[in-house]
Amino acid sequence: MSSEEVGEITNLEPAAIIGFDGHVIAGLRVHPDQKHLVFPLGNEISIYELETNRQTFLRGHTNTISTVDISPTGKMVASGQTNHMGFRAYVIIWDWQSRKEISRYELHRVKVQSLCFSSNEQYLVSLGGKDCGSIIVWDIEQNIAICGTIATKETTGDALNVCALRQRWTVFVSGGDQNLRVWHIDRDRKRLEVQDVAVGKLRREFTGMCITEDDEILYVGTMSGDIVKIRLNVSSNPNASAQDKLPVLLGCFGKHNPRKPVGKDCEKYHYGVRDLLILPNGCLVIAAGDGTIDMVQERNVNFKNYNSPTWPQLTSIQSAKIGGVITSLQIVNKTSLLIGTNGCEIYALELQNFKTSLRLLKTCHTNTVYDIPFHSDNFSLVFATASHESIRIWSTSRMQELLRIVVPNFASSSIVFSRDGKSIISAWNDGVIRAFTPLTGKLIYAIPNAHNKGCSSLDVTSNGKILVSGGVEGQVRVWKIEPYVQSMIGVLKEHYGPIESVHINCFDTEVVSASRDGSCVIWDLIRLTRKHVIFAHTQFIAAQYWTNGVQILTAGSDKLIGYWEAFDGSLVREVEGSKSGPINAIDMNMTGEYFVSAGTDQIVRLWDYQLGTEVAVGIGHATSITSARYSPNGKFLVTGSSDGGVFVWTVPEKYHIKIPSPDKEGKNANRKTNSSDSATRKTVQYRPTRNANENVRELESARSNRSDCQISTCPEVDINAQPTIDPCVDTASLADDTEREEQQQLETRSFHSQKSQIFE
């Protein structure tokens, strides 16, 4: 490789982003061509094609996107972002055809709350967040701001939403906490004229808004759970100035319950009305905060002396309920509803039949992705992700979820596939190691109290019979796994900080453990003894053997990537892996030519192992990257972040590898099976047997004809149960709390004395 080639750094392009940011209010949008969905993903906008599942991305924002809107004809897309306190936030206008930026401005402070295009696509109206509070009208053609003002009066709360009229391009509506206002754009005088909607004594926080096609009626949802109907009284001439008549309140409506007596027959929607739509037949579709989707129509009834300001004016035609708070509601092809929730899920619902047509289109994690494994060195069709309350398995060809295993209230910190593909082994923060079947997600076995402060990392040998786990308390434990029994055969004690990762070499003879106490320990897996200790002025977060096991790659909080000799633990090389934050994940390809690193700087870096130089960089995550994995075929990378996003990056073709045949120098071929097979011990507890017919290699084909994923809930495990203590195991690690604390204090003192001597 020449010196010019060394200096070249190419860009990693995301092939797909598995996710949907459901926390953005009205973030899910359907393009007018009815073929594409537009929604935010971190600091990028995803354009998702419904028929082919293809994704393209709009990149240009510097922080998380907070709002999105599409022009009436679909020629333009607008997006606003949030920023750090004290900084201004961008609004960007994109051209749909070329997928390029048209213009941008940063006149709002901290956050852009809401956006809307005028009906003639001449203006873009933007509303700032609570730290800004201003409304700005931007002339798209001339690329200037023509006017702006404060959105609310001092006696009301913040404005939360803006909505343009369908026929009159100079009028729009804003709503929020105890304020509902109609605005008129006066282009000649470059100012905004405003009229407050007369709502009487009603005090509401207004949320979603929809306007009839003739601009006569405005329906507004409220956090109180009712719907407000407003007559706008706008002029019939779109070019006219502000109208003389004020917009007036026609009524505040709730849902009628015929089973209750008059006066008590009005029901409100729980947790507020979050969004609503008007159908061509005049019916309303209402989305509530408790997940209720209701199609209603107005009753022809007069209420003169009703004892509540909210009238039971709406009759439910059909209803459905989903999990989570609904944040977006859209219609596609005039036949289906698309529903976005704060659980980062998109559902589809047919308008003709709510009861049987509900299906899940897209989903993703809502919390940190702690680990991402592939099955083996020659199988790249599926990968798994570990996060809070769930393990999910994804298809790399369709970028869809195939299997979800739910363990309520707990988080999975590490996950690994068995080498035969018949089980998924996971570590959880309740201290339990759980193994599941790869097709149905049923529990095979569970090891309760594997670690007394939570299990943080896992790895398994090539024959699948020896499992090594690391705990938050600083211990490394070795387990023998058989179809019906699981037994502990050793406790390795050297660390006094949490174990961040454990990795077994290609021969199944050694395991390296990385801890936040500033050390990596190389253990003899056959004799269950310590071989070498690696010290550095850092908190080690990741450590991994090279493919032939002669070197170890480490990363941690000092932003450096270290090369170490496995033979004696000596330092070979250090390279700067980041400029602004810790490195949270590293992983090598199958041949060891390249490796990937990622961390809190939100940048994915591809490295040449021998030269120690960057060859490619990927930018797209909006939060800290917590996990990264190289695909077995070397053609793509998968990264996960603390916001739950999963990115699939395409590796440039010049950095692809040729996969060696299994009978030559593959990692699996080098593995031995004589590590600790003879060290059989007593078992902990009997658990359900595994299904020998299930294999992860069959998962892709098993779900090929299904659009939804298999969801399995793990049964409860008795976390108070204790493993059977074998006489050959060091019982000091399993003693009561008092003895354990004394033992750890002695080990800590010994550790510090050894560390000081080495550095001296």
PDB file of N, CA, C and O in Angstrom, residues 244-283:
ATOM      1  N   ASP A 244     -62.414  40.037   9.472  1.00  0.00           N
ATOM      2  CA  ASP A 244     -63.032  40.805  10.556  1.00  0.00           C
ATOM      3  C   ASP A 244     -63.644  39.894  11.609  1.00  0.00           C
ATOM      4  O   ASP A 244     -63.655  40.227  12.788  1.00  0.00           O
ATOM      5  N   LYS A 245     -64.176  38.766  11.195  1.00  0.00           N
ATOM      6  CA  LYS A 245     -64.819  37.863  12.132  1.00  0.00           C
ATOM      7  C   LYS A 245     -63.776  37.060  12.902  1.00  0.00           C
ATOM      8  O   LYS A 245     -62.795  36.586  12.341  1.00  0.00           O
ATOM      9  N   LEU A 246     -64.030  36.892  14.176  1.00  0.00           N
ATOM     10  CA  LEU A 246     -63.133  36.100  15.008  1.00  0.00           C
ATOM     11  C   LEU A 246     -63.469  34.625  14.893  1.00  0.00           C
ATOM     12  O   LEU A 246     -64.638  34.265  14.730  1.00  0.00           O
ATOM     13  N   PRO A 247     -62.474  33.740  14.973  1.00  0.00           N
ATOM     14  CA  PRO A 247     -62.776  32.299  15.057  1.00  0.00           C
ATOM     15  C   PRO A 247     -63.467  31.992  16.372  1.00  0.00           C
ATOM     16  O   PRO A 247     -63.105  32.539  17.423  1.00  0.00           O
ATOM     17  N   VAL A 248     -64.478  31.134  16.318  1.00  0.00           N
ATOM     18  CA  VAL A 248     -65.301  30.897  17.502  1.00  0.00           C
ATOM     19  C   VAL A 248     -65.358  29.402  17.819  1.00  0.00           C
ATOM     20  O   VAL A 248     -65.171  28.537  16.951  1.00  0.00           O
ATOM     21  N   LEU A 249     -65.649  29.120  19.068  1.00  0.00           N
ATOM     22  CA  LEU A 249     -65.781  27.752  19.557  1.00  0.00           C
ATOM     23  C   LEU A 249     -67.183  27.231  19.253  1.00  0.00           C
ATOM     24  O   LEU A 249     -68.179  27.870  19.585  1.00  0.00           O
ATOM     25  N   LEU A 250     -67.258  26.051  18.619  1.00  0.00           N
ATOM     26  CA  LEU A 250     -68.537  25.407  18.346  1.00  0.00           C
ATOM     27  C   LEU A 250     -68.883  24.349  19.379  1.00  0.00           C
ATOM     28  O   LEU A 250     -70.053  23.998  19.529  1.00  0.00           O
ATOM     29  N   GLY A 251     -67.899  23.823  20.070  1.00  0.00           N
ATOM     30  CA  GLY A 251     -68.188  22.825  21.095  1.00  0.00           C
ATOM     31  C   GLY A 251     -66.936  22.072  21.507  1.00  0.00           C
ATOM     32  O   GLY A 251     -65.915  22.076  20.820  1.00  0.00           O
ATOM     33  N   CYS A 252     -67.045  21.465  22.661  1.00  0.00           N
ATOM     34  CA  CYS A 252     -65.980  20.612  23.196  1.00  0.00           C
ATOM     35  C   CYS A 252     -66.589  19.223  23.362  1.00  0.00           C
ATOM     36  O   CYS A 252     -67.524  19.028  24.160  1.00  0.00           O
ATOM     37  N   PHE A 253     -66.066  18.243  22.605  1.00  0.00           N
ATOM     38  CA  PHE A 253     -66.742  16.973  22.448  1.00  0.00           C
ATOM     39  C   PHE A 253     -65.983  15.828  23.117  1.00  0.00           C
ATOM     40  O   PHE A 253     -64.749  15.779  23.112  1.00  0.00           O
ATOM     41  N   GLY A 254     -66.763  14.906  23.670  1.00  0.00           N
ATOM     42  CA  GLY A 254     -66.247  13.642  24.161  1.00  0.00           C
ATOM     43  C   GLY A 254     -66.989  12.502  23.502  1.00  0.00           C
ATOM     44  O   GLY A 254     -67.844  12.702  22.635  1.00  0.00           O
ATOM     45  N   LYS A 255     -66.697  11.277  23.928  1.00  0.00           N
ATOM     46  CA  LYS A 255     -67.316  10.095  23.326  1.00  0.00           C
ATOM     47  C   LYS A 255     -68.559   9.690  24.111  1.00  0.00           C
ATOM     48  O   LYS A 255     -68.540   9.656  25.346  1.00  0.00           O
ATOM     49  N   HIS A 256     -69.621   9.396  23.392  1.00  0.00           N
ATOM     50  CA  HIS A 256     -70.891   9.017  24.012  1.00  0.00           C
ATOM     51  C   HIS A 256     -70.871   7.546  24.420  1.00  0.00           C
ATOM     52  O   HIS A 256     -70.478   6.663  23.646  1.00  0.00           O
ATOM     53  N   ASN A 257     -71.281   7.293  25.658  1.00  0.00           N
ATOM     54  CA  ASN A 257     -71.427   5.927  26.167  1.00  0.00           C
ATOM     55  C   ASN A 257     -72.909   5.657  26.388  1.00  0.00           C
ATOM     56  O   ASN A 257     -73.501   6.124  27.369  1.00  0.00           O
ATOM     57  N   PRO A 258     -73.569   4.913  25.507  1.00  0.00           N
ATOM     58  CA  PRO A 258     -75.033   4.716  25.623  1.00  0.00           C
ATOM     59  C   PRO A 258     -75.434   3.884  26.836  1.00  0.00           C
ATOM     60  O   PRO A 258     -76.615   3.865  27.198  1.00  0.00           O
ATOM     61  N   ARG A 259     -74.504   3.213  27.481  1.00  0.00           N
ATOM     62  CA  ARG A 259     -74.851   2.371  28.625  1.00  0.00           C
ATOM     63  C   ARG A 259     -74.939   3.154  29.927  1.00  0.00           C
ATOM     64  O   ARG A 259     -75.283   2.593  30.963  1.00  0.00           O
ATOM     65  N   LYS A 260     -74.615   4.448  29.873  1.00  0.00           N
ATOM     66  CA  LYS A 260     -74.678   5.261  31.085  1.00  0.00           C
ATOM     67  C   LYS A 260     -75.809   6.274  30.976  1.00  0.00           C
ATOM     68  O   LYS A 260     -76.203   6.664  29.866  1.00  0.00           O
ATOM     69  N   PRO A 261     -76.341   6.735  32.100  1.00  0.00           N
ATOM     70  CA  PRO A 261     -77.470   7.681  32.059  1.00  0.00           C
ATOM     71  C   PRO A 261     -77.033   9.055  31.567  1.00  0.00           C
ATOM     72  O   PRO A 261     -75.844   9.384  31.536  1.00  0.00           O
ATOM     73  N   VAL A 262     -78.031   9.856  31.201  1.00  0.00           N
ATOM     74  CA  VAL A 262     -77.763  11.211  30.718  1.00  0.00           C
ATOM     75  C   VAL A 262     -77.076  12.018  31.815  1.00  0.00           C
ATOM     76  O   VAL A 262     -77.483  11.987  32.984  1.00  0.00           O
ATOM     77  N   GLY A 263     -76.062  12.725  31.426  1.00  0.00           N
ATOM     78  CA  GLY A 263     -75.266  13.493  32.380  1.00  0.00           C
ATOM     79  C   GLY A 263     -73.987  12.791  32.776  1.00  0.00           C
ATOM     80  O   GLY A 263     -73.039  13.440  33.225  1.00  0.00           O
ATOM     81  N   LYS A 264     -73.961  11.456  32.614  1.00  0.00           N
ATOM     82  CA  LYS A 264     -72.751  10.687  32.916  1.00  0.00           C
ATOM     83  C   LYS A 264     -72.303   9.859  31.715  1.00  0.00           C
ATOM     84  O   LYS A 264     -71.465   8.972  31.845  1.00  0.00           O
ATOM     85  N   ASP A 265     -72.873  10.171  30.557  1.00  0.00           N
ATOM     86  CA  ASP A 265     -72.614   9.369  29.367  1.00  0.00           C
ATOM     87  C   ASP A 265     -71.481   9.917  28.511  1.00  0.00           C
ATOM     88  O   ASP A 265     -71.279   9.457  27.381  1.00  0.00           O
ATOM     89  N   CYS A 266     -70.739  10.903  29.009  1.00  0.00           N
ATOM     90  CA  CYS A 266     -69.629  11.494  28.258  1.00  0.00           C
ATOM     91  C   CYS A 266     -68.309  10.920  28.767  1.00  0.00           C
ATOM     92  O   CYS A 266     -67.989  11.015  29.951  1.00  0.00           O
ATOM     93  N   GLU A 267     -67.521  10.321  27.861  1.00  0.00           N
ATOM     94  CA  GLU A 267     -66.228   9.747  28.209  1.00  0.00           C
ATOM     95  C   GLU A 267     -65.114  10.495  27.489  1.00  0.00           C
ATOM     96  O   GLU A 267     -65.250  10.856  26.318  1.00  0.00           O
ATOM     97  N   LYS A 268     -64.047  10.706  28.210  1.00  0.00           N
ATOM     98  CA  LYS A 268     -62.864  11.325  27.623  1.00  0.00           C
ATOM     99  C   LYS A 268     -61.807  10.265  27.361  1.00  0.00           C
ATOM    100  O   LYS A 268     -61.824   9.191  27.956  1.00  0.00           O
ATOM    101  N   TYR A 269     -60.885  10.598  26.470  1.00  0.00           N
ATOM    102  CA  TYR A 269     -59.819   9.671  26.116  1.00  0.00           C
ATOM    103  C   TYR A 269     -58.695   9.766  27.148  1.00  0.00           C
ATOM    104  O   TYR A 269     -58.243  10.856  27.505  1.00  0.00           O
ATOM    105  N   HIS A 270     -58.268   8.596  27.617  1.00  0.00           N
ATOM    106  CA  HIS A 270     -57.248   8.556  28.656  1.00  0.00           C
ATOM    107  C   HIS A 270     -55.902   9.058  28.123  1.00  0.00           C
ATOM    108  O   HIS A 270     -55.512   8.755  26.992  1.00  0.00           O
ATOM    109  N   TYR A 271     -55.213   9.830  28.951  1.00  0.00           N
ATOM    110  CA  TYR A 271     -53.887  10.388  28.652  1.00  0.00           C
ATOM    111  C   TYR A 271     -53.898  11.306  27.433  1.00  0.00           C
ATOM    112  O   TYR A 271     -52.876  11.505  26.783  1.00  0.00           O
ATOM    113  N   GLY A 272     -55.059  11.855  27.141  1.00  0.00           N
ATOM    114  CA  GLY A 272     -55.145  12.899  26.133  1.00  0.00           C
ATOM    115  C   GLY A 272     -55.296  12.404  24.709  1.00  0.00           C
ATOM    116  O   GLY A 272     -55.003  11.251  24.383  1.00  0.00           O
ATOM    117  N   VAL A 273     -55.804  13.307  23.849  1.00  0.00           N
ATOM    118  CA  VAL A 273     -55.884  13.059  22.407  1.00  0.00           C
ATOM    119  C   VAL A 273     -54.588  13.563  21.790  1.00  0.00           C
ATOM    120  O   VAL A 273     -54.305  14.766  21.792  1.00  0.00           O
ATOM    121  N   ARG A 274     -53.771  12.657  21.276  1.00  0.00           N
ATOM    122  CA  ARG A 274     -52.444  13.033  20.781  1.00  0.00           C
ATOM    123  C   ARG A 274     -52.444  13.442  19.318  1.00  0.00           C
ATOM    124  O   ARG A 274     -51.632  14.262  18.908  1.00  0.00           O
ATOM    125  N   ASP A 275     -53.337  12.873  18.509  1.00  0.00           N
ATOM    126  CA  ASP A 275     -53.405  13.231  17.092  1.00  0.00           C
ATOM    127  C   ASP A 275     -54.775  12.838  16.565  1.00  0.00           C
ATOM    128  O   ASP A 275     -55.451  11.971  17.142  1.00  0.00           O
ATOM    129  N   LEU A 276     -55.185  13.471  15.466  1.00  0.00           N
ATOM    130  CA  LEU A 276     -56.471  13.143  14.856  1.00  0.00           C
ATOM    131  C   LEU A 276     -56.449  13.473  13.374  1.00  0.00           C
ATOM    132  O   LEU A 276     -55.669  14.322  12.924  1.00  0.00           O
ATOM    133  N   LEU A 277     -57.312  12.778  12.618  1.00  0.00           N
ATOM    134  CA  LEU A 277     -57.399  12.942  11.175  1.00  0.00           C
ATOM    135  C   LEU A 277     -58.861  13.022  10.762  1.00  0.00           C
ATOM    136  O   LEU A 277     -59.743  12.470  11.426  1.00  0.00           O
ATOM    137  N   ILE A 278     -59.106  13.697   9.631  1.00  0.00           N
ATOM    138  CA  ILE A 278     -60.447  13.757   9.040  1.00  0.00           C
ATOM    139  C   ILE A 278     -60.466  12.871   7.813  1.00  0.00           C
ATOM    140  O   ILE A 278     -59.632  13.017   6.908  1.00  0.00           O
ATOM    141  N   LEU A 279     -61.405  11.939   7.757  1.00  0.00           N
ATOM    142  CA  LEU A 279     -61.556  11.058   6.604  1.00  0.00           C
ATOM    143  C   LEU A 279     -62.431  11.725   5.546  1.00  0.00           C
ATOM    144  O   LEU A 279     -63.195  12.656   5.846  1.00  0.00           O
ATOM    145  N   PRO A 280     -62.350  11.287   4.281  1.00  0.00           N
ATOM    146  CA  PRO A 280     -63.185  11.891   3.223  1.00  0.00           C
ATOM    147  C   PRO A 280     -64.679  11.825   3.509  1.00  0.00           C
ATOM    148  O   PRO A 280     -65.438  12.690   3.050  1.00  0.00           O
ATOM    149  N   ASN A 281     -65.140  10.825   4.252  1.00  0.00           N
ATOM    150  CA  ASN A 281     -66.567  10.709   4.556  1.00  0.00           C
ATOM    151  C   ASN A 281     -66.997  11.561   5.745  1.00  0.00           C
ATOM    152  O   ASN A 281     -68.148  11.502   6.177  1.00  0.00           O
ATOM    153  N   GLY A 282     -66.077  12.358   6.302  1.00  0.00           N
ATOM    154  CA  GLY A 282     -66.407  13.244   7.403  1.00  0.00           C
ATOM    155  C   GLY A 282     -66.150  12.669   8.780  1.00  0.00           C
ATOM    156  O   GLY A 282     -66.274  13.387   9.780  1.00  0.00           O
ATOM    157  N   CYS A 283     -65.816  11.386   8.863  1.00  0.00           N
ATOM    158  CA  CYS A 283     -65.517  10.788  10.165  1.00  0.00           C
ATOM    159  C   CYS A 283     -64.152  11.242  10.662  1.00  0.00           C
ATOM    160  O   CYS A 283     -63.285  11.656   9.882  1.00  0.00           O
TER     161      CYS A 283
END
